[in-house]
Amino acid sequence: MSAHLTHEELTDNLLGVSSLTVNAHLLNCPTCAHELQQMKSAITEFHGAAHAWSEKAVAVERAVPVTDALAKRSSFPGWFAGWALAAAAMILFAAGLAFYVREYQAQNSTSLAKVASPATAISDSQLQIEKDNALLSQVNSELAEGVPAPMQPLQLLDSNASSTSTTK
Amino acid sequence: MAQMTIPVELIALSGDHRISELEDIDALMRLYKPKVFRFVAFSVSDRDAADSITQDCFLKAHLTRNQFRGDCSISTWLMRIAFNLVRDHTKSQKFRFWKKAAATAVDAHEVSQHLPSGASSAEERLIARERAEMVQRSLQELSDKQRSVFVMRFVEEMDLPDIAAATGMSLPTVKTHLYRAVAAVRARLGVTL
């Protein structure tokens, strides 16, 4: 009997490529036959477990209609939907922030006005009234004079200045 | 293999029939979803990603159904789309430094628990589960191509020419990947001559 089967010969047998010499060797070599059997068993067991597992996993997913799932996926690519959501969130945030700032400023100015009015507003209005009254009385006195101010004869403003100039 | 699946190719025989079959997306998914999902799940080892990629696969197949020439089976065509999507997913993950912990990883122990109880005794069932678990764990040590080829051959029972068509590799390249994948599984199982 020749040496044991090579890895390629064993794999070929696993792949279903039959060879007379390999088959004859397997009949006479319990070591190779045992190894091949172990490999076949392991792969068969994995095959069975994989099929049973996947059938169960897919059966759970079948609760969702296929067309719905595909329509959902085909509507937008995932990254695009993500970016669109992020952009919408940013716009909403910016708009909210602007609105809040405007409202805050408006509230601030009205409250400042309210705070300032009790003390100063009253005094300001009284001062204004006094100014107005003074202006009105000045106008009245000017109107009461017979000759308007521009038409009155010229007068020396400073009598001392004129006297000093004459003495020189 | 002890457990044989129904060869779906037998359902669709003629080219015209196959093209019209692509129109009914619901029927297409009912028929092929377990196969595509299984391949993707064991290729990316992440159940959530597998769900997403499987949906993408059928969406892409539906959108490009007019490009299907009928020169291969629908199953192979779908597997080709799935293989390309898995490759793209793997590429995008390679450069992701913040890879999250595999919270939705395909758990080898969970999968092995679904092993049909064909073994006679409890001890034999336990050994069988352990062996199935070890095979699945050994898949993580394979390269992406080796893993894909191994799953296509030994889980999906695809022929080598179909695997070559689905992956776009030559037949000798497929065989080389299979040899290496089987060697890694053998090493993991501790089976050496």
Coordinates of C-alpha atoms in Angstrom, one line a residue:
Chain A
M1 CA 0.0 0.0 0.0
S2 CA 1.3 3.5 -0.9
A3 CA 1.6 6.4 1.6
H4 CA -1.5 8.2 2.8
L5 CA -3.7 10.3 0.5
T6 CA -2.5 13.8 -0.2
H7 CA -4.5 16.8 0.9
E8 CA -5.5 17.4 -2.7
E9 CA -6.7 13.8 -3.1
L10 CA -8.8 14.1 0.0
T11 CA -10.2 17.4 -1.0
D12 CA -11.0 16.1 -4.5
N13 CA -12.9 13.2 -2.8
L14 CA -14.8 15.7 -0.7
L15 CA -15.7 17.6 -3.8
G16 CA -17.1 14.5 -5.3
V17 CA -14.3 13.9 -7.8
S18 CA -13.9 10.2 -7.8
S19 CA -10.7 8.4 -8.6
L20 CA -10.2 4.6 -8.8
T21 CA -6.8 4.8 -7.1
V22 CA -8.1 7.0 -4.3
N23 CA -11.2 4.7 -3.8
A24 CA -8.9 1.7 -3.7
H25 CA -6.7 3.3 -1.2
L26 CA -9.6 4.3 1.0
L27 CA -10.8 0.7 1.1
N28 CA -7.4 -0.5 2.3
C29 CA -6.4 2.4 4.6
P30 CA -8.5 2.9 7.7
T31 CA -6.6 6.0 8.7
C32 CA -7.4 7.9 5.5
A33 CA -11.0 6.5 5.5
H34 CA -11.5 7.7 9.1
E35 CA -10.1 11.1 8.3
L36 CA -12.3 11.5 5.2
Q37 CA -15.3 10.3 7.2
Q38 CA -14.6 12.8 10.0
M39 CA -14.3 15.7 7.5
K40 CA -17.5 14.6 5.7
S41 CA -19.3 14.4 9.0
A42 CA -18.2 17.8 10.2
I43 CA -19.1 19.5 6.9
T44 CA -22.5 17.7 6.8
E45 CA -23.2 18.7 10.4
F46 CA -22.3 22.3 9.6
H47 CA -24.4 22.2 6.5
G48 CA -27.4 20.9 8.4
A49 CA -27.1 23.4 11.2
A50 CA -26.6 26.3 8.8
H51 CA -29.7 25.4 6.8
A52 CA -31.9 24.9 9.9
W53 CA -30.6 28.2 11.4
S54 CA -31.1 30.2 8.2
E55 CA -34.6 28.8 7.6
K56 CA -35.7 29.8 11.0
A57 CA -34.1 33.3 10.7
V58 CA -35.7 33.9 7.4
A59 CA -39.1 32.6 8.6
V60 CA -39.1 35.3 11.3
E61 CA -38.4 38.0 8.8
R62 CA -41.2 36.8 6.5
A63 CA -43.7 38.4 8.9
V64 CA -42.8 41.7 7.2
P65 CA -44.2 41.9 3.6
V66 CA -41.4 41.6 1.1
T67 CA -42.7 44.5 -1.1
D68 CA -43.0 46.8 1.8
A69 CA -39.4 46.1 2.9
L70 CA -38.1 46.6 -0.6
A71 CA -40.1 49.8 -1.1
K72 CA -38.7 51.2 2.1
R73 CA -35.2 50.4 1.0
S74 CA -35.6 51.7 -2.5
S75 CA -37.2 55.0 -1.6
F76 CA -34.0 56.6 -0.4
P77 CA -30.5 55.4 0.2
G78 CA -29.8 55.1 3.9
W79 CA -27.1 57.7 3.9
F80 CA -29.3 60.2 2.1
A81 CA -32.2 59.7 4.5
G82 CA -29.8 60.2 7.4
W83 CA -28.3 63.4 5.9
A84 CA -31.8 64.8 5.1
L85 CA -32.9 64.2 8.6
A86 CA -29.8 65.8 10.0
A87 CA -30.3 68.9 7.7
A88 CA -33.9 69.2 8.7
A89 CA -33.0 69.0 12.4
M90 CA -30.3 71.7 11.9
I91 CA -32.8 74.0 10.1
L92 CA -35.4 73.6 12.8
F93 CA -32.8 74.2 15.4
A94 CA -31.6 77.4 13.7
A95 CA -35.1 78.7 13.2
G96 CA -36.0 78.0 16.8
L97 CA -32.9 79.7 18.0
A98 CA -33.5 82.8 15.9
F99 CA -37.1 83.0 17.1
Y100 CA -36.0 82.6 20.7
V101 CA -33.4 85.4 20.4
R102 CA -35.9 87.7 18.8
E103 CA -38.5 87.1 21.4
Y104 CA -35.9 87.5 24.1
Q105 CA -34.8 90.9 22.8
A106 CA -38.3 92.1 22.4
Q107 CA -39.1 91.1 25.9
N108 CA -35.9 92.8 27.2
S109 CA -36.6 96.1 25.5
T110 CA -40.2 96.3 26.8
S111 CA -39.2 95.4 30.3
L112 CA -36.4 98.0 30.2
A113 CA -38.9 100.6 29.1
K114 CA -41.2 99.6 31.9
V115 CA -38.4 99.7 34.4
A116 CA -37.3 103.2 33.3
S117 CA -40.7 104.9 33.1
P118 CA -41.8 105.3 36.7
A119 CA -39.1 107.7 37.9
T120 CA -37.6 109.4 34.9
A121 CA -40.6 109.6 32.6
I122 CA -42.6 111.8 35.1
S123 CA -39.7 114.2 35.7
D124 CA -38.9 114.4 31.9
S125 CA -42.5 115.3 31.1
Q126 CA -42.6 118.0 33.8
L127 CA -39.4 119.5 32.5
Q128 CA -40.8 119.5 29.0
I129 CA -43.9 121.2 30.2
E130 CA -41.8 123.9 31.9
K131 CA -39.8 124.4 28.7
D132 CA -42.9 124.6 26.6
N133 CA -44.4 127.2 29.0
A134 CA -41.3 129.3 28.9
L135 CA -41.2 129.2 25.1
L136 CA -44.9 130.2 25.0
S137 CA -44.5 133.1 27.4
Q138 CA -41.5 134.3 25.3
V139 CA -43.6 134.2 22.2
N140 CA -46.4 136.0 23.9
S141 CA -44.2 138.8 25.2
E142 CA -42.7 139.3 21.7
L143 CA -46.1 139.5 20.2
A144 CA -47.2 142.0 22.8
E145 CA -44.5 144.5 21.9
G146 CA -45.6 147.1 19.3
V147 CA -42.4 147.0 17.2
P148 CA -40.9 143.7 16.3
A149 CA -37.3 143.2 17.6
P150 CA -35.6 143.4 14.2
M151 CA -37.2 146.8 13.5
Q152 CA -36.3 148.4 16.8
P153 CA -33.5 151.1 16.8
L154 CA -30.0 149.9 17.4
Q155 CA -28.6 150.3 20.9
L156 CA -25.1 150.1 22.3
L157 CA -24.6 146.9 24.0
D158 CA -21.7 148.0 26.2
S159 CA -21.8 151.7 27.4
N160 CA -18.4 151.4 29.1
A161 CA -16.6 150.3 25.9
S162 CA -17.9 153.4 24.1
S163 CA -16.8 155.8 26.8
T164 CA -13.2 154.4 26.9
S165 CA -12.9 154.8 23.1
T166 CA -14.0 158.5 23.2
T167 CA -11.6 159.4 26.0
K168 CA -8.6 158.3 24.0
Chain B
M1 CA -24.5 15.2 2.2
A2 CA -27.1 13.6 4.5
Q3 CA -29.6 16.4 4.1
M4 CA -30.3 17.4 0.5
T5 CA -32.1 20.6 -0.5
I6 CA -34.5 20.8 -3.3
P7 CA -32.6 21.9 -6.4
V8 CA -34.2 25.2 -7.2
E9 CA -32.8 25.1 -10.7
L10 CA -35.3 22.4 -11.5
I11 CA -38.2 24.7 -10.9
A12 CA -37.1 27.1 -13.6
L13 CA -36.1 25.3 -16.8
S14 CA -36.5 27.5 -19.8
G15 CA -34.8 30.9 -20.3
D16 CA -38.1 32.7 -20.9
H17 CA -39.7 31.2 -17.9
R18 CA -36.7 32.3 -15.8
I19 CA -36.9 35.9 -17.0
S20 CA -40.6 36.0 -16.2
E21 CA -39.9 34.5 -12.8
L22 CA -37.8 37.6 -12.1
E23 CA -40.9 39.8 -12.4
D24 CA -42.5 38.3 -9.3
I25 CA -40.2 39.6 -6.6
D26 CA -42.2 38.0 -3.8
A27 CA -42.0 34.6 -5.3
L28 CA -38.3 35.1 -6.0
M29 CA -37.5 36.0 -2.4
R30 CA -39.6 33.2 -1.0
L31 CA -37.6 30.8 -3.2
Y32 CA -34.1 32.1 -2.9
K33 CA -33.9 34.2 0.2
P34 CA -32.8 31.5 2.6
K35 CA -29.9 30.6 0.2
V36 CA -28.8 34.2 -0.3
F37 CA -29.2 35.1 3.3
R38 CA -27.2 32.0 4.4
F39 CA -24.3 32.7 2.0
V40 CA -24.2 36.3 3.1
A41 CA -24.5 35.6 6.8
F42 CA -21.6 33.2 6.8
S43 CA -19.5 35.5 4.6
V44 CA -19.9 38.6 6.6
S45 CA -20.5 37.0 10.0
D46 CA -23.0 39.7 11.0
R47 CA -26.7 39.0 11.0
D48 CA -27.8 42.7 10.6
A49 CA -25.4 43.3 7.8
A50 CA -26.6 40.0 6.2
D51 CA -30.2 41.1 6.4
S52 CA -29.3 44.4 4.8
I53 CA -27.2 42.9 2.0
T54 CA -29.8 40.2 1.3
Q55 CA -32.4 42.9 0.8
D56 CA -30.0 44.9 -1.4
C57 CA -29.3 41.8 -3.4
F58 CA -33.0 41.2 -4.3
L59 CA -33.6 44.9 -4.9
K60 CA -30.6 45.0 -7.3
A61 CA -31.8 41.9 -9.0
H62 CA -35.3 43.3 -9.4
L63 CA -34.0 46.7 -10.7
T64 CA -31.6 45.0 -13.2
R65 CA -33.8 42.1 -14.2
N66 CA -33.8 43.2 -17.8
Q67 CA -30.0 42.7 -17.9
F68 CA -30.4 39.0 -17.0
R69 CA -29.4 37.2 -20.2
G70 CA -30.4 33.7 -19.0
D71 CA -27.0 32.3 -19.6
C72 CA -26.9 30.9 -16.1
S73 CA -29.5 29.9 -13.5
I74 CA -31.3 32.6 -11.5
S75 CA -29.7 31.1 -8.4
T76 CA -26.2 31.6 -9.8
W77 CA -27.1 35.1 -11.0
L78 CA -28.4 36.0 -7.5
M79 CA -25.3 34.5 -5.9
R80 CA -23.1 36.6 -8.2
I81 CA -24.9 39.8 -7.1
A82 CA -24.6 38.7 -3.5
F83 CA -20.9 37.9 -3.9
N84 CA -20.3 41.4 -5.3
L85 CA -22.3 43.0 -2.5
V86 CA -20.4 41.0 0.1
R87 CA -17.1 42.1 -1.5
D88 CA -18.1 45.8 -1.4
H89 CA -19.2 45.4 2.2
T90 CA -15.9 43.8 3.2
K91 CA -14.0 46.5 1.4
S92 CA -15.9 49.3 3.3
Q93 CA -15.3 47.5 6.6
K94 CA -11.6 47.2 6.1
F95 CA -11.0 50.9 6.4
R96 CA -13.4 51.4 9.3
F97 CA -11.2 52.0 12.4
W98 CA -14.2 52.2 14.7
K99 CA -15.5 48.8 13.9
K100 CA -18.1 48.0 16.4
A101 CA -18.0 44.9 18.5
A102 CA -19.9 42.1 16.8
A103 CA -23.1 42.6 18.8
T104 CA -25.1 41.0 16.0
A105 CA -22.5 38.5 15.0
V106 CA -23.6 35.1 13.6
D107 CA -22.9 33.1 16.7
A108 CA -21.4 29.7 16.0
H109 CA -22.9 28.2 19.2
E110 CA -26.3 29.4 18.3
V111 CA -26.1 28.0 14.7
S112 CA -24.9 24.6 16.0
Q113 CA -27.9 24.4 18.3
H114 CA -30.1 24.2 15.2
L115 CA -28.4 21.0 14.1
P116 CA -31.1 18.4 13.3
S117 CA -31.1 15.7 16.0
G118 CA -30.2 12.9 13.7
A119 CA -27.6 11.5 16.0
S120 CA -28.7 8.6 18.1
S121 CA -27.4 9.5 21.6
A122 CA -27.0 12.8 23.5
E123 CA -23.3 12.4 23.4
E124 CA -23.2 12.0 19.7
R125 CA -25.4 15.0 19.3
L126 CA -23.0 17.0 21.5
I127 CA -20.0 15.9 19.4
A128 CA -21.8 16.7 16.2
R129 CA -22.7 20.2 17.5
E130 CA -19.1 20.8 18.5
R131 CA -17.8 19.8 15.1
A132 CA -20.3 22.0 13.4
E133 CA -19.3 24.9 15.6
M134 CA -15.6 24.3 14.8
V135 CA -16.2 24.3 11.1
Q136 CA -18.0 27.6 11.5
R137 CA -15.2 29.1 13.6
S138 CA -12.6 27.9 11.1
L139 CA -14.5 30.0 8.4
Q140 CA -13.4 33.1 10.3
E141 CA -9.7 32.2 9.7
L142 CA -10.2 32.0 5.9
S143 CA -9.7 34.8 3.5
D144 CA -12.9 36.4 2.0
K145 CA -12.6 34.5 -1.2
Q146 CA -11.8 31.2 0.5
R147 CA -14.8 31.6 2.8
S148 CA -17.2 32.5 0.0
V149 CA -16.0 29.5 -2.1
F150 CA -16.2 27.1 0.8
V151 CA -19.8 28.2 1.7
M152 CA -20.9 28.1 -1.9
R153 CA -19.6 24.5 -2.3
F154 CA -20.2 22.9 1.0
V155 CA -23.2 24.8 2.3
E156 CA -25.0 25.8 -0.9
E157 CA -23.8 22.7 -2.8
M158 CA -23.0 24.6 -5.9
D159 CA -21.0 23.0 -8.7
L160 CA -17.5 24.3 -9.3
P161 CA -18.5 25.9 -12.7
D162 CA -21.4 27.7 -11.0
I163 CA -19.1 28.9 -8.3
A164 CA -16.7 30.2 -11.0
A165 CA -19.6 31.9 -12.7
A166 CA -20.8 33.5 -9.5
T167 CA -17.5 34.7 -8.3
G168 CA -16.0 35.6 -11.7
M169 CA -12.9 33.4 -10.9
S170 CA -11.5 30.8 -13.2
L171 CA -12.1 27.1 -12.3
P172 CA -8.5 26.4 -11.2
T173 CA -8.6 29.5 -9.0
V174 CA -11.8 28.2 -7.4
K175 CA -10.2 24.9 -6.8
T176 CA -7.1 26.4 -5.2
H177 CA -9.3 28.5 -2.8
L178 CA -11.2 25.3 -1.9
Y179 CA -8.0 23.3 -1.2
R180 CA -6.8 26.0 1.1
A181 CA -10.1 26.4 2.8
V182 CA -10.4 22.7 3.4
A183 CA -6.9 22.6 4.7
A184 CA -7.8 25.3 7.3
V185 CA -10.9 23.5 8.3
R186 CA -8.9 20.3 8.7
A187 CA -6.3 22.0 10.8
R188 CA -9.1 23.4 13.0
L189 CA -10.7 20.1 13.4
G190 CA -7.3 18.6 14.3
V191 CA -7.6 16.1 11.6
T192 CA -4.1 15.3 10.3
L193 CA -2.6 12.2 8.8

